[in-house]
Amino acid sequence: KSVVILANRSSLASPIQHAPRAMMLPHGDELRQELQAPRRSSLAATFTEGVTRRDSKSSDAARRISLRRASEMEVQPIGEYYNWWQTHGGKAPPYILAFVNSRSGNPEVSASIKSQLEEFLQRKFHACGGGEPYLAGKICELADGPTSIQQCIKDTKRGIPTRSIHFLVCGGDGTVTWVLQEIENCKNQWPDLFPESELDPPIGIVPVGTGNDLARSLGWGPKLTQVADLVHYVQWTLAADAVPLDQWRVTLTLEGASQDDLPSLPACFRHVDSSPDTFVGYFQNYFSVGMDAAVTYGVERARRGCFGKCIFRWGLGKLCYGIQSYRTNCCKFCCAPKLSIEHDSFHLQLPGAELRQYHIEDARQLTLLNINSYGSGRVPFSEDELPRVSPADGQLELFALDNAVQFGCILGPQRCLPPVIERPSSLEFKLSQGEYFQMDGESWKLETGCCVQVQRHRQVQMLRPPTCPIGIWEGRQTPGFWHAPPAAGGPLLSQGESSVVCAQHTWTP
């Protein structure tokens, strides 16, 4: 039997006005806290968050994060979560391993985020009936490097054998990819800790990057607005559902590049030892070649200068994007250069079918999408196509844009959107000359031609925040896009039940 706990709005509200919140205890076995997240704030239209250049970009975003810390009244719901479990027993709350890079972006903001999370996670509590104390979680410092990160993951898996583990990544899309790769490295080094019969620890996100498309799609919101809101992210991590997500592999084989003149690729790419001209990288959100990558590349270079930094600091990022669109001819209808796809065709494979050739003409942009968020929260799918899109179906949605109007329809009013031309499970094509590329918001330019191969790599586990009441999904991004198994212990509250105006902040037995 489910019990609804009504909370005092004033005791939980942050300076951002929140809707009423409700929490649920299914059957007394598992506490499910359903809280409303901070609402979407106005952001410049930006969609870049790379790992190699994340310091300067994260610093711009961090300047907009308030350093106000959570008060004791705001932290109280976390304590009540554990107090209820200590009294009633049932399944133990998940252990939270939070990944923080205290040397990235604004040092003051990063240090405040780390300190606030330590305050939440270093608290101890006892199981029902006493016994040894439990620790809520701990911090893993990303700035210490891959070896330290892998050791932290290994120690956590080995030291917490009886409780589920939830990861919480503080960063953007590139940081999520980084942590996913470190998890895979740990699985390769210590396979006994990651048996094939068990799923990997799922990952939640505190969005402190720039574009945060994966966080937006999952429901973690467009950005962290104040340090005090971390209390909500910890609560969501405790009560979130694990949902699957496909991770994709991009293989670039360069042509005519010398060993002394290898390109500067995003940090998610690794050199293949057996082939000196081949690099392999990974993405979860999208991969693109052409107009959008050229604009993003220009913006990233511009924002490193003093004038570009001021433009973004003053909230005029859209102006910078407009200038770069003009510079790259992307806003001049058909004046953007065509992609140098060899023979105007590529090879793609549909699920259950053989590799076949697909002919295309005058393409100025190729984009492969895996989720329903692109370019800082834009949904490039029509109402008819959106229900067919899934983040874990082994397929990508392929767009081919042949003019700047279609590009503008995606980034602008999102009307007359270009159609999805295919849903391949793998794709191969060859570029005869250098092009601009973009992957999960990180852009780069190759000066030479290359062969591009995109294949499904594996399936990873992410965390979707509680969906009742509706939290931070807006517009056409909805929680139903992510398919989670039914919650153990009973059904979730309906929207009608969750819209009750909260009256008092007490636990009801």
XYZ file of C-alpha atoms in Angstrom, residues 1 12 36 42 46 63 71 126 133 146 149 155 165 176 227 246 250 282 301 328 337 340 351 358 391 398 416 445 486:
29
model
C 0.000 0.000 0.000
C 11.683 22.690 0.433
C 10.240 18.907 -8.732
C 17.191 31.282 -20.138
C 24.894 27.156 -27.396
C 29.945 32.123 -13.489
C 20.327 25.311 4.579
C 22.361 2.503 10.641
C 26.865 2.177 10.220
C 42.410 7.972 -15.109
C 39.392 7.257 -11.182
C 37.358 0.180 -4.481
C 25.612 1.703 -6.599
C 29.696 11.586 -19.028
C 24.923 24.961 -5.330
C 23.140 2.902 -26.729
C 33.168 6.309 -34.549
C 32.500 7.271 -28.716
C 37.613 29.476 -31.351
C 30.918 29.935 -42.795
C 30.139 24.132 -49.274
C 33.000 15.909 -50.220
C 18.656 -3.909 -38.504
C 22.569 4.869 -50.404
C 17.751 5.827 -27.272
C 19.972 9.987 -40.095
C 9.081 22.368 -41.308
C 38.363 20.049 -38.228
C 8.001 -0.796 -13.607
